[in-house]
Amino acid sequence: MLPKLMQTIALPAARVEASRRQFLLGALAAGTGIAVGFRLLSASPAAASETAEESRPHAFSPYVTIDGEGKVTVLSSQFEMGQGSYNGIATLVAEELDADWSTIEVKGAAGNIPAYGNIAFGGTLQATGGSTSMASSWERYRKAGAAARAMLVAAAAAEWGVDATEITVENGVLSHPSGKSGGFGEFAAKAVSIAVPTDVKLKQPSDWKLIGNAGLKRFDSARKANGTEQYTIDVKLPGLLTAVMIHPPRFGAKAKSFDASAARAVKGVIDVVETPRGIAVVGDNMWAALKGREAVTVEWDETAAEKRGTAGLMSAYRDLAKKTPVAIARNDGDAEAQFAKAAKVLEASFEFPYLAHAAMEPLNAVARMDNDGTLEIWGGHQFPDVYQRLSGEIARVPAEKVRLHVMKTGGSFGRRAVFDGDVVVEAVYVAKAIGFRAPVKVQWTRENDMQAGRYRPAYVHSLKAGLDEGGRLVAWHNHIVGQSIMAKTAFEGMVQNGVDPTSVEGANNLPYAIPNQTVGLTTTDAGVPVLWWRSVGSTHTAFAAETFLDEVAEAAGRDPVEFRLSMLEPESRHAIVLRLAAEKAEWEKPLPQGRFRGVAVAESFGSVVAQIAEVSADGNGGIKVERVVAAVDCGLAINPDQVRAQVEGGIGFGLSAILDEEITLTDGKVDQGNFDTYTPLRIDAMPKVEVHIIASANPPSGIGEPGVPPIGPAVANAAYRALGKRIRVLPFARSLNA
């Protein structure tokens, strides 16, 4: 069972600030140093109906610790999977603390929802997703840093017998005009006796040295580059066993029986056990477990299995797209009446395949039961509260006896944000099945990840646009057909009137002034497990809308950039990024022969990104993306270098998906197994990328995902000019080879 509180989770908001009155700063002694953090009240002290229990502070959880040597450790509520959340949160703390950047360390924290809950999700669970890490951390981590600084200054003032206002702090050193000075470590323990400030003063932007510093490099760059960074796959414990999984070949199937006699004869195989998620082969090393897996035979019960292939599924989707939508997500004006009298009516259908997350590090987790009854779990805990609760239920220990070690992971893109625990509960199931006699690492192979994973849903869009005699877009209709991500999860309550917001985001909030528009949705029922995938609904809605909009602009005889700007408020965020991208790409300047441009703009996770792609024809009926110019408004850029990296990475990720990636099924079985058949972008296909960041004083919004949606339509629009062919079925390889 999932925690009941998760049934009322709010959707991510771009910018959400916590009530100042709900947070209580606190401090505790931590060895030879100090820990500063928060307690969080269940309800506002001002609430008239408040009870004693509701106003009781929850257990203290540190946000920053400073030890006797002056080392600063930030305890991150957000999970690090390569997107730079640790670096961003470290920047917030170090800025207000005036710490020495070289002394900063960041560790993942878990186990206290009130303190570490994601504010953008209503604070009701600790979760990393929706590009909300900086929005959720922006105020509270700066406050923790500022409070720690104030307490260190007060301790130094008391020690030196001087006025605290005369003390300056820089790079982890406190100084006084008299010549007295000392490092953080000298005063960390003494600061514990100082009263925690109730009204923490934060720096003004004019005083920032780290926030917004384009030259600040990631604190963890060196160990990522030299291979010393530790991930779950690197966890080594005394007596550690390795388990590999045999999952059902069809989704929904279950093991009926299995024969492991031959597997148990393989040297190094310790055991073969059944779990609710499949058969696990346990060995004293990975190779032994893999060889043992080859020797296991399983009979599957496929009574409830999905046996349809993608060809049949997509055919059914196409038929549904031609019918009346089951639900309506947006209905402005009277689109049907405008279509009836439009001077021109255009129609188009777009198809999107299932997509794998294909993170660099396949899924894994480690479980160990300690002698005192504490269950320890190492893993990429994107939803730690969920995994803690589920693991405790499986192991039959209280949730507070489940200790999570939050490990960094080699990518996720949403894949580790699952409500059933996935590989984490597999590790607990396997450890339990062998009597918890040894720690167990469950390590998926790439084939496990491709064939037993969760996928970006497949979709079909049916679009229609109407132009009046003056070439103005007066009517728009989009019917979306595909699976719901939120259905049958803790987010199911967010499906309102048959509309899953993740299916229509980016489609039902187009920024363009189109007076008559409808967005309809027909949600399908398929046995293929689906999940959010980097930029979620905008992965397909932006492509369909922005590609079709180019067709409409051409029918109107208008320039694509000018046509878009004509439907945007001149000073809107969309118009500003679009003009900047066009300026930097020299849109109005003719290109050399053989080069062609395309444009797209999209908003997702509170940020707006415009991209202009430049392509060339490769001579074989395909295209090569040569250059991409991106302009981004993500609010205040805490780490400009990281913002740039995320947009660059998003472009590569999105480009990889549109060109050649797809998951297909034959008779319910996934056809792809590794990177020979599921082909991500190769390095020689990565274009030159330029990223231009809009200066903004607004609070930070998302950046891990917004770079993905515009690249597909921008390239498709450029490809049309290069090849004279509209790409409406993804991936490009399928359309161009048809």
XYZ file of C-alpha atoms in Angstrom:
738
model
C 0.000 0.000 0.000
C 1.142 3.524 -0.766
C 1.020 6.155 1.960
C -2.426 7.738 2.072
C -0.964 11.239 2.130
C 0.386 10.679 -1.389
C -3.127 10.475 -2.769
C -3.486 14.235 -2.446
C -0.139 15.323 -3.858
C -0.261 18.569 -5.810
C 1.298 18.808 -9.253
C 4.703 20.480 -9.545
C 4.547 24.258 -9.677
C 7.190 26.333 -11.396
C 7.743 28.639 -8.470
C 6.481 27.767 -5.013
C 7.703 29.380 -1.835
C 7.115 27.876 1.596
C 5.259 29.839 4.197
C 7.822 31.582 6.361
C 5.702 30.790 9.410
C 5.843 27.045 8.886
C 9.617 26.703 9.144
C 11.537 26.746 12.407
C 15.296 27.058 12.132
C 17.210 24.899 14.530
C 20.736 23.829 15.413
C 22.339 20.869 17.138
C 25.821 19.792 18.064
C 27.311 17.470 15.449
C 30.483 15.844 16.735
C 33.023 18.651 16.975
C 30.846 20.990 14.959
C 27.356 22.254 14.330
C 24.343 21.209 12.275
C 21.830 23.806 11.131
C 18.496 22.931 9.621
C 14.763 23.098 9.988
C 11.827 21.740 11.820
C 8.570 22.130 9.985
C 5.162 22.747 11.520
C 2.230 20.692 10.299
C 0.001 23.753 10.171
C 0.398 27.503 10.298
C 0.557 28.824 13.872
C -1.986 31.404 12.773
C -4.603 28.775 11.964
C -7.597 29.181 14.238
C -8.342 25.464 14.260
C -4.804 24.535 15.149
C -4.357 21.766 17.696
C -1.370 21.092 19.889
C -0.394 18.128 17.727
C -0.706 20.094 14.493
C 1.600 22.824 15.755
C 4.196 20.435 17.144
C 7.566 20.734 15.385
C 8.625 17.582 13.599
C 12.037 15.996 14.176
C 14.965 18.250 13.324
C 16.831 17.510 10.092
C 20.068 19.251 9.192
C 20.600 21.113 5.926
C 24.223 22.031 6.579
C 26.892 20.804 8.973
C 30.262 22.346 9.751
C 32.845 20.173 11.467
C 35.828 21.033 13.637
C 38.101 21.154 10.600
C 35.860 23.679 8.891
C 34.497 21.273 6.299
C 31.016 22.243 5.130
C 28.602 19.434 4.267
C 25.260 20.192 2.662
C 22.479 17.647 3.210
C 20.454 17.736 0.003
C 16.748 17.015 -0.042
C 17.077 16.563 -3.809
C 18.509 13.525 -5.553
C 21.560 13.912 -7.822
C 21.383 12.070 -11.134
C 23.648 14.248 -13.221
C 21.357 17.254 -13.473
C 23.415 19.304 -11.010
C 20.958 19.631 -8.116
C 23.713 19.023 -5.558
C 25.798 21.773 -7.113
C 22.908 24.222 -7.197
C 21.938 23.628 -3.572
C 25.585 23.836 -2.510
C 25.765 27.220 -4.246
C 22.772 28.515 -2.280
C 24.275 27.468 1.059
C 27.843 28.553 0.283
C 26.684 31.959 -0.928
C 24.914 32.855 2.290
C 27.526 31.157 4.440
C 30.472 32.803 2.652
C 32.116 29.398 2.675
C 35.265 28.313 0.924
C 33.929 26.570 -2.214
C 36.777 24.043 -2.066
C 35.560 22.764 1.316
C 32.007 22.033 0.169
C 30.634 18.498 0.141
C 27.062 17.403 -0.553
C 25.292 14.254 0.586
C 21.808 12.980 -0.054
C 19.390 13.191 2.872
C 16.216 11.242 3.538
C 13.872 10.159 6.286
C 12.029 13.324 7.303
C 9.220 14.379 4.955
C 8.351 17.610 6.821
C 11.927 18.856 6.584
C 12.966 17.446 3.220
C 9.625 17.341 1.398
C 9.587 18.944 -2.028
C 7.755 22.247 -1.614
C 6.768 22.234 -5.287
C 4.844 18.995 -4.601
C 3.095 20.535 -1.628
C 5.751 19.343 0.829
C 3.924 16.043 1.271
C 6.700 13.826 -0.038
C 10.408 13.980 -0.660
C 10.833 13.700 -4.388
C 13.090 14.880 -7.159
C 11.307 15.530 -10.419
C 9.498 18.003 -12.596
C 12.634 20.180 -12.704
C 11.656 21.536 -9.280
C 14.895 21.134 -7.317
C 15.955 24.783 -7.328
C 12.430 26.162 -6.972
C 11.912 23.959 -3.904
C 15.323 24.774 -2.390
C 15.727 28.427 -3.273
C 14.685 30.000 0.030
C 15.153 27.369 2.709
C 18.743 26.383 1.846
C 19.825 30.017 1.654
C 18.238 30.554 5.075
C 20.112 27.601 6.529
C 23.397 28.979 5.212
C 22.648 32.475 6.462
C 21.660 31.177 9.906
C 24.851 29.159 10.211
C 26.904 32.203 9.224
C 25.159 34.403 11.789
C 25.803 31.866 14.536
C 29.476 31.529 13.646
C 29.847 35.300 13.652
C 28.105 35.547 17.032
C 30.398 32.861 18.461
C 33.470 34.677 17.181
C 32.224 38.006 18.538
C 31.727 36.465 21.983
C 35.159 34.844 21.865
C 36.921 38.025 20.798
C 34.815 40.434 22.832
C 33.897 42.539 19.809
C 30.729 43.709 18.075
C 29.424 41.121 15.636
C 28.765 43.817 13.025
C 32.511 44.453 12.832
C 33.273 40.888 11.731
C 33.573 40.000 8.060
C 33.383 36.528 6.542
C 35.069 35.427 3.342
C 36.023 31.994 2.000
C 35.366 30.285 5.319
C 37.404 32.733 7.424
C 36.032 35.193 9.998
C 38.052 38.395 10.429
C 38.036 41.525 12.612
C 39.835 44.849 11.982
C 41.897 44.234 15.117
C 43.672 41.442 13.273
C 41.833 38.589 14.931
C 40.744 35.843 12.540
C 39.700 32.218 12.541
C 38.244 29.555 10.313
C 34.786 28.022 10.509
C 36.166 24.985 12.306
C 37.425 27.065 15.206
C 33.947 28.355 16.020
C 31.671 25.547 14.836
C 31.345 23.831 18.205
C 31.040 27.145 20.063
C 28.249 28.276 17.748
C 25.973 25.540 19.087
C 25.404 27.598 22.260
C 24.317 30.630 20.234
C 20.582 31.254 19.895
C 19.331 30.409 16.431
C 18.289 33.653 14.691
C 14.539 33.974 14.247
C 14.709 36.498 11.418
C 17.458 35.504 9.018
C 18.659 38.250 6.712
C 19.537 37.053 3.211
C 22.019 38.755 0.917
C 20.959 41.204 -1.730
C 21.676 40.160 -5.329
C 24.283 42.906 -5.589
C 26.307 41.105 -2.910
C 26.245 37.664 -4.528
C 29.561 36.099 -5.428
C 28.503 32.541 -6.276
C 24.849 32.750 -7.318
C 24.773 33.725 -10.974
C 28.554 33.373 -11.316
C 29.129 32.093 -14.858
C 32.697 31.081 -13.998
C 31.824 28.879 -11.024
C 32.574 25.248 -11.806
C 30.878 22.245 -10.225
C 32.329 21.234 -6.879
C 32.322 17.574 -8.005
C 33.796 17.989 -11.485
C 37.173 16.439 -10.696
C 35.915 13.151 -9.306
C 33.350 12.805 -12.093
C 36.156 13.250 -14.608
C 38.705 10.960 -12.927
C 36.263 8.124 -12.211
C 36.376 8.279 -8.422
C 32.721 9.323 -8.005
C 30.747 6.552 -6.327
C 27.450 5.256 -7.684
C 25.195 2.406 -6.594
C 26.940 0.091 -9.027
C 30.175 0.765 -7.083
C 28.812 -0.230 -3.642
C 30.967 -2.891 -2.013
C 30.107 -4.457 1.355
C 31.576 -7.427 3.250
C 29.987 -10.622 1.948
C 28.028 -8.778 -0.751
C 26.151 -11.049 -3.172
C 24.967 -10.035 -6.624
C 21.567 -10.920 -8.020
C 20.315 -10.671 -11.592
C 16.657 -10.858 -12.562
C 14.622 -12.930 -14.973
C 11.549 -10.861 -15.755
C 8.487 -12.065 -17.654
C 8.934 -11.737 -21.434
C 5.466 -10.158 -21.663
C 4.107 -7.410 -19.431
C 1.548 -8.726 -16.961
C 2.793 -12.318 -17.005
C 3.766 -14.186 -13.822
C 6.027 -17.139 -13.096
C 4.100 -20.418 -12.991
C 7.100 -22.640 -12.247
C 10.856 -22.703 -12.767
C 13.708 -25.202 -12.840
C 16.961 -23.950 -11.327
C 18.771 -27.269 -10.907
C 21.276 -26.549 -13.679
C 21.784 -22.994 -12.460
C 22.615 -24.095 -8.937
C 25.379 -26.276 -10.368
C 27.135 -23.227 -11.842
C 30.217 -22.265 -9.845
C 29.546 -19.163 -7.791
C 25.756 -19.405 -7.852
C 24.481 -19.154 -4.288
C 20.723 -19.451 -4.759
C 17.829 -19.013 -7.170
C 14.700 -17.495 -5.620
C 11.269 -16.354 -6.718
C 10.008 -12.838 -6.053
C 6.712 -11.160 -7.009
C 8.605 -9.436 -9.820
C 10.370 -12.446 -11.324
C 13.110 -14.978 -10.656
C 16.400 -13.848 -9.100
C 19.683 -15.680 -9.561
C 22.050 -14.900 -6.690
C 25.797 -15.318 -7.051
C 28.962 -14.352 -5.288
C 29.811 -12.263 -8.345
C 28.036 -10.793 -11.369
C 29.490 -13.248 -13.876
C 28.351 -16.283 -11.893
C 24.848 -14.844 -11.541
C 24.654 -14.167 -15.283
C 25.855 -17.657 -16.193
C 23.403 -19.131 -13.729
C 20.584 -17.110 -15.239
C 21.273 -18.677 -18.629
C 20.658 -22.114 -17.098
C 17.260 -21.348 -15.517
C 14.089 -22.393 -17.323
C 10.816 -20.671 -16.444
C 7.229 -21.427 -17.370
C 5.141 -18.267 -17.453
C 1.458 -17.742 -16.796
C 0.475 -15.223 -19.492
C -3.256 -15.168 -18.802
C -3.183 -11.438 -17.999
C -0.265 -10.534 -20.266
C -0.300 -7.861 -22.969
C 0.084 -9.731 -26.256
C -0.465 -6.943 -28.765
C 2.380 -5.539 -30.814
C 2.991 -1.856 -31.489
C 1.696 -2.170 -35.050
C -1.710 -3.195 -33.736
C -1.671 -0.666 -30.923
C -0.799 2.227 -33.220
C -3.414 1.168 -35.753
C -6.030 1.307 -33.011
C -4.724 4.708 -31.894
C -5.053 6.061 -35.434
C -8.663 4.934 -35.580
C -9.414 6.529 -32.209
C -7.782 9.798 -33.282
C -10.315 10.115 -36.112
C -13.206 9.931 -33.665
C -14.582 12.422 -31.169
C -12.299 12.846 -28.117
C -13.507 11.180 -24.934
C -12.428 14.142 -22.775
C -11.845 17.844 -23.392
C -8.800 19.571 -21.908
C -9.378 23.000 -23.479
C -12.296 24.564 -25.305
C -12.047 28.233 -26.251
C -14.513 29.956 -28.535
C -16.211 27.902 -31.246
C -13.567 26.088 -33.284
C -16.043 24.044 -35.311
C -17.902 27.137 -36.482
C -14.645 28.778 -37.514
C -13.503 25.700 -39.417
C -16.772 25.776 -41.362
C -16.113 29.284 -42.665
C -12.287 29.281 -42.805
C -10.581 30.249 -46.058
C -8.106 27.370 -45.606
C -8.265 24.274 -43.425
C -5.208 22.107 -42.835
C -5.078 18.688 -41.193
C -2.222 16.463 -40.093
C -1.595 13.390 -37.956
C 1.538 12.763 -35.881
C 2.758 9.508 -34.343
C 5.143 9.017 -31.447
C 6.647 5.669 -30.351
C 7.322 4.253 -26.918
C 10.715 5.438 -25.676
C 13.119 3.963 -23.116
C 14.928 6.143 -20.593
C 18.227 4.440 -21.466
C 20.201 5.988 -18.591
C 23.931 5.316 -18.572
C 23.726 3.265 -15.347
C 21.104 0.480 -15.506
C 18.883 0.126 -12.436
C 20.330 -1.296 -9.226
C 19.931 -1.300 -5.460
C 21.591 -2.909 -2.433
C 19.792 -4.231 0.655
C 21.268 -5.401 3.972
C 19.642 -6.320 7.285
C 21.806 -5.360 10.256
C 22.013 -7.271 13.509
C 19.938 -4.632 15.296
C 17.044 -5.061 12.854
C 17.833 -1.999 10.752
C 17.281 -2.498 7.042
C 19.822 -0.504 5.027
C 19.246 0.243 1.353
C 21.661 1.858 -1.068
C 20.209 3.204 -4.288
C 19.084 6.044 -6.500
C 16.264 7.119 -4.222
C 14.290 9.532 -6.361
C 11.166 8.938 -4.207
C 12.828 7.975 -0.885
C 9.737 8.107 1.347
C 7.960 5.634 -0.911
C 10.866 3.209 -0.970
C 11.346 3.463 2.779
C 7.695 2.629 3.439
C 7.452 -0.219 0.931
C 10.751 -1.772 1.982
C 9.691 -1.753 5.616
C 6.441 -3.508 4.739
C 8.267 -6.218 2.773
C 10.896 -6.784 5.476
C 8.306 -6.419 8.240
C 10.216 -3.711 10.062
C 8.951 -0.217 10.985
C 9.666 2.463 8.403
C 11.904 4.260 10.898
C 14.108 1.152 10.944
C 14.727 1.476 7.205
C 17.845 3.517 6.573
C 18.295 4.861 3.063
C 21.699 5.653 1.601
C 20.972 8.130 -1.171
C 23.448 7.374 -3.926
C 24.234 9.387 -7.017
C 23.242 7.675 -10.231
C 24.366 7.741 -13.824
C 21.147 9.298 -15.099
C 17.459 8.721 -14.493
C 15.307 11.020 -16.671
C 12.340 10.025 -14.493
C 13.054 6.287 -14.527
C 13.778 5.945 -10.805
C 10.683 7.954 -9.796
C 8.360 4.977 -9.390
C 5.612 4.377 -6.863
C 6.015 0.586 -6.642
C 9.668 0.718 -5.606
C 10.814 -1.242 -8.665
C 14.445 -2.363 -8.296
C 14.583 -1.181 -4.666
C 11.872 -3.594 -3.579
C 13.455 -6.290 -5.762
C 16.613 -5.988 -3.668
C 14.609 -6.296 -0.448
C 12.597 -9.241 -1.776
C 15.757 -11.094 -2.804
C 17.556 -10.370 0.478
C 14.506 -11.581 2.380
C 14.236 -14.711 0.230
C 17.756 -15.762 1.258
C 16.972 -15.046 4.899
C 18.898 -11.758 5.024
C 22.017 -13.840 5.519
C 24.097 -11.483 3.377
C 23.787 -8.072 1.715
C 22.441 -8.314 -1.846
C 22.947 -6.055 -4.832
C 20.313 -6.445 -7.538
C 21.911 -5.282 -10.757
C 19.852 -5.007 -13.920
C 21.492 -5.569 -17.258
C 20.838 -3.287 -20.200
C 18.448 -5.925 -21.540
C 16.481 -5.851 -18.274
C 16.274 -2.108 -18.582
C 15.105 -2.162 -22.199
C 12.700 -5.093 -21.998
C 11.258 -4.899 -18.481
C 11.284 -1.175 -17.922
C 8.856 1.727 -18.063
C 8.454 3.808 -21.167
C 7.410 7.190 -22.465
C 3.916 6.383 -23.770
C 3.189 6.079 -27.473
C 0.827 8.759 -28.797
C -1.089 9.807 -31.878
C -2.100 13.441 -32.464
C -4.748 14.520 -34.938
C -4.524 18.261 -35.642
C -6.607 20.704 -37.607
C -6.083 24.437 -38.250
C -8.182 27.086 -39.933
C -6.940 30.305 -41.583
C -9.077 33.275 -42.492
C -8.717 35.232 -45.729
C -6.055 37.448 -44.170
C -3.861 34.465 -43.279
C -4.655 34.640 -39.573
C -4.907 31.445 -37.536
C -8.468 31.526 -36.221
C -9.175 27.896 -35.283
C -7.132 25.045 -33.845
C -7.982 21.503 -32.800
C -5.745 18.795 -31.355
C -6.990 15.307 -30.453
C -4.395 13.347 -28.441
C -4.586 9.563 -28.082
C -2.372 7.615 -25.681
C -1.884 6.031 -22.257
C -2.140 7.840 -18.954
C 0.987 8.048 -16.832
C -0.872 9.076 -13.680
C -3.653 6.481 -13.767
C -3.290 3.769 -11.125
C -0.600 5.724 -9.248
C -0.645 8.041 -6.240
C -1.210 10.868 -8.736
C -4.449 9.360 -10.028
C -6.456 12.031 -8.224
C -4.973 14.590 -10.595
C -6.801 12.980 -13.519
C -9.826 15.262 -13.677
C -12.780 14.734 -16.015
C -10.843 12.084 -17.888
C -7.822 14.341 -18.507
C -4.366 13.277 -17.372
C -2.464 16.581 -17.273
C 0.762 14.869 -18.346
C -0.904 13.798 -21.594
C -1.920 17.318 -22.609
C 0.679 19.636 -21.045
C 2.217 21.768 -23.746
C -0.915 21.328 -25.860
C -3.619 22.821 -23.659
C -1.531 25.862 -22.736
C -0.260 27.085 -26.099
C 0.938 30.687 -25.716
C -0.407 31.824 -29.066
C -3.444 34.073 -29.431
C -5.743 31.641 -31.232
C -9.327 32.701 -30.474
C -10.958 29.332 -31.110
C -9.214 26.166 -30.018
C -9.979 22.769 -28.577
C -7.704 20.121 -27.133
C -9.245 16.684 -26.711
C -7.901 13.505 -25.137
C -8.714 9.841 -25.521
C -6.885 7.745 -22.951
C -6.099 4.194 -24.021
C -5.779 1.020 -21.989
C -2.647 -0.975 -22.828
C -0.581 -3.371 -20.763
C 2.725 -1.632 -21.514
C 4.045 0.038 -18.342
C 4.566 3.771 -18.834
C 6.271 6.494 -16.838
C 7.320 10.108 -17.037
C 10.263 10.622 -19.343
C 12.436 13.716 -19.543
C 10.031 16.637 -20.186
C 7.049 14.242 -20.005
C 4.048 15.379 -22.097
C 5.915 18.163 -23.824
C 8.034 15.525 -25.575
C 5.194 14.955 -28.019
C 2.874 17.946 -27.635
C 5.569 20.490 -28.537
C 6.593 18.482 -31.581
C 3.045 18.173 -32.889
C 2.112 21.803 -32.217
C 5.308 23.497 -33.387
C 5.730 21.344 -36.492
C 2.116 21.781 -37.545
C 2.380 25.509 -36.867
C 5.125 25.699 -39.501
C 2.780 24.068 -42.003
C 0.156 26.659 -41.115
C 2.667 29.506 -41.514
C 3.610 28.215 -44.949
C -0.051 27.997 -45.973
C -0.484 31.585 -44.823
C 2.572 32.689 -46.794
C 4.249 33.914 -43.604
C 7.771 33.630 -42.199
C 7.738 31.043 -39.343
C 9.330 33.382 -36.788
C 7.233 36.377 -37.800
C 4.071 34.237 -37.785
C 4.703 33.082 -34.230
C 5.572 36.573 -32.989
C 2.362 37.928 -34.492
C 0.415 35.711 -32.077
C 2.502 36.491 -28.975
C 2.441 39.466 -26.650
C 5.572 41.481 -27.601
C 7.055 41.427 -24.088
C 6.001 37.901 -23.173
C 8.685 35.418 -22.195
C 7.968 33.406 -25.358
C 8.425 36.425 -27.616
C 11.618 37.506 -25.858
C 13.353 34.127 -26.161
C 12.138 33.706 -29.733
C 13.530 37.082 -30.799
C 16.821 36.383 -29.023
C 17.232 32.980 -30.675
C 16.416 34.475 -34.083
C 18.895 37.285 -33.529
C 21.749 35.001 -32.431
C 21.046 32.534 -35.268
C 20.884 35.427 -37.772
C 17.504 34.172 -38.936
C 17.066 36.859 -41.562
C 20.535 36.345 -43.027
C 20.742 33.892 -45.965
C 22.466 30.591 -45.222
C 25.227 29.047 -47.323
C 24.009 26.705 -50.025
C 22.964 23.331 -48.626
C 22.034 24.663 -45.162
C 18.469 25.052 -43.886
C 16.887 26.414 -40.707
C 13.910 25.511 -38.555
C 12.470 27.104 -35.427
C 10.425 26.064 -32.398
C 9.565 27.517 -28.992
C 8.082 25.707 -26.012
C 7.361 26.230 -22.341
C 7.768 23.424 -19.838
C 8.326 23.299 -16.078
C 8.078 27.055 -15.749
C 10.811 27.820 -18.279
C 10.621 28.932 -21.896
C 13.098 27.795 -24.541
C 13.352 28.773 -28.194
C 15.628 26.879 -30.540
C 16.715 27.370 -34.119
C 18.230 24.313 -35.767
C 20.456 24.410 -38.821
C 20.673 21.238 -40.906
C 22.168 19.924 -44.119
C 21.031 17.105 -46.387
C 23.342 14.095 -46.029
C 22.947 12.935 -49.635
C 21.181 9.710 -48.648
C 17.715 11.091 -48.106
C 18.489 12.119 -44.543
C 19.761 15.185 -42.715
C 22.604 16.142 -40.418
C 22.012 18.654 -37.660
C 24.897 21.106 -37.868
C 24.060 23.820 -35.355
C 21.462 24.663 -32.716
C 20.986 28.119 -31.211
C 18.955 28.139 -28.010
C 17.582 30.995 -25.922
C 16.253 30.175 -22.449
C 14.329 31.977 -19.737
C 14.547 29.884 -16.578
C 14.181 32.688 -14.092
C 17.309 33.445 -12.113
C 20.175 31.253 -13.311
C 21.811 30.082 -10.086
C 24.591 28.297 -11.973
C 24.771 29.684 -15.545
C 27.344 27.099 -16.565
C 25.048 24.347 -15.323
C 22.043 25.878 -17.085
C 24.011 25.883 -20.295
C 25.064 22.267 -19.761
C 21.503 21.146 -19.102
C 20.191 22.810 -22.246
C 23.031 21.287 -24.264
C 22.330 17.889 -22.746
C 18.591 18.277 -23.320
C 19.219 19.033 -26.976
C 21.366 15.923 -27.338
C 18.813 13.824 -25.461
C 15.875 15.110 -27.491
C 17.742 14.864 -30.767
C 18.662 11.276 -29.965
C 15.009 10.405 -29.409
C 13.628 11.973 -32.575
C 16.227 10.670 -34.990
C 16.349 6.952 -34.363
C 15.027 5.799 -30.977
C 11.898 3.706 -30.523
C 10.663 0.786 -28.461
C 8.569 -1.638 -30.485
C 6.730 -4.793 -29.477
C 5.999 -7.959 -31.418
C 3.211 -10.064 -29.922
C 3.696 -8.202 -26.660
C 7.472 -8.738 -26.435
C 9.901 -5.812 -26.638
C 12.098 -6.086 -29.715
C 15.029 -3.978 -28.515
C 17.559 -5.227 -25.989
C 20.686 -3.102 -26.061
C 22.280 -0.158 -27.791
C 22.742 -2.125 -30.985
C 18.978 -2.113 -31.586
C 17.992 0.929 -29.522
C 20.374 3.494 -30.941
C 21.036 6.712 -29.025
C 22.817 9.635 -30.638
C 26.451 8.998 -31.492
C 28.991 11.676 -30.668
C 29.664 12.503 -34.319
C 25.992 13.418 -34.768
C 25.971 15.988 -31.962
C 25.666 19.486 -33.430
C 27.379 22.670 -32.357
C 25.156 24.196 -29.661
C 24.955 27.805 -28.496
C 22.944 28.664 -25.382
C 21.871 32.201 -24.528
C 20.359 32.795 -21.079
C 17.876 35.590 -20.464
C 18.886 37.717 -17.476
C 16.062 37.500 -14.942
C 15.333 38.504 -11.363
C 12.453 36.035 -11.106
C 12.852 32.982 -8.830
C 14.506 29.995 -10.534
C 12.316 27.662 -12.556
C 13.061 24.282 -14.172
C 16.070 23.627 -16.361
C 16.732 19.867 -16.366
C 13.952 19.203 -18.880
C 12.938 22.332 -20.857
C 15.764 21.966 -23.376
C 14.235 18.760 -24.761
C 10.835 19.754 -26.280
C 11.869 22.372 -28.891
C 14.676 20.426 -30.564
C 12.441 17.901 -32.344
C 10.151 20.369 -34.082
C 12.995 22.789 -34.843
C 14.891 20.013 -36.633
C 11.747 18.685 -38.343
C 10.960 22.153 -39.658
C 14.512 22.541 -40.962
C 14.387 19.036 -42.477
C 11.289 20.001 -44.458
C 13.196 22.847 -46.061
C 16.116 20.537 -46.780
C 14.193 17.541 -48.108
C 10.751 18.880 -48.996
C 9.153 16.245 -46.780
C 7.072 16.726 -43.647
C 8.073 14.404 -40.814
C 4.983 13.325 -38.939
C 5.938 9.855 -37.751
C 8.797 9.481 -35.281
C 11.566 8.552 -35.236
C 12.918 10.320 -38.311
C 14.476 7.065 -39.499
C 11.014 5.550 -39.834
C 9.580 8.521 -41.757
C 12.538 9.115 -44.042
C 12.920 5.441 -44.889
C 9.209 4.940 -45.572
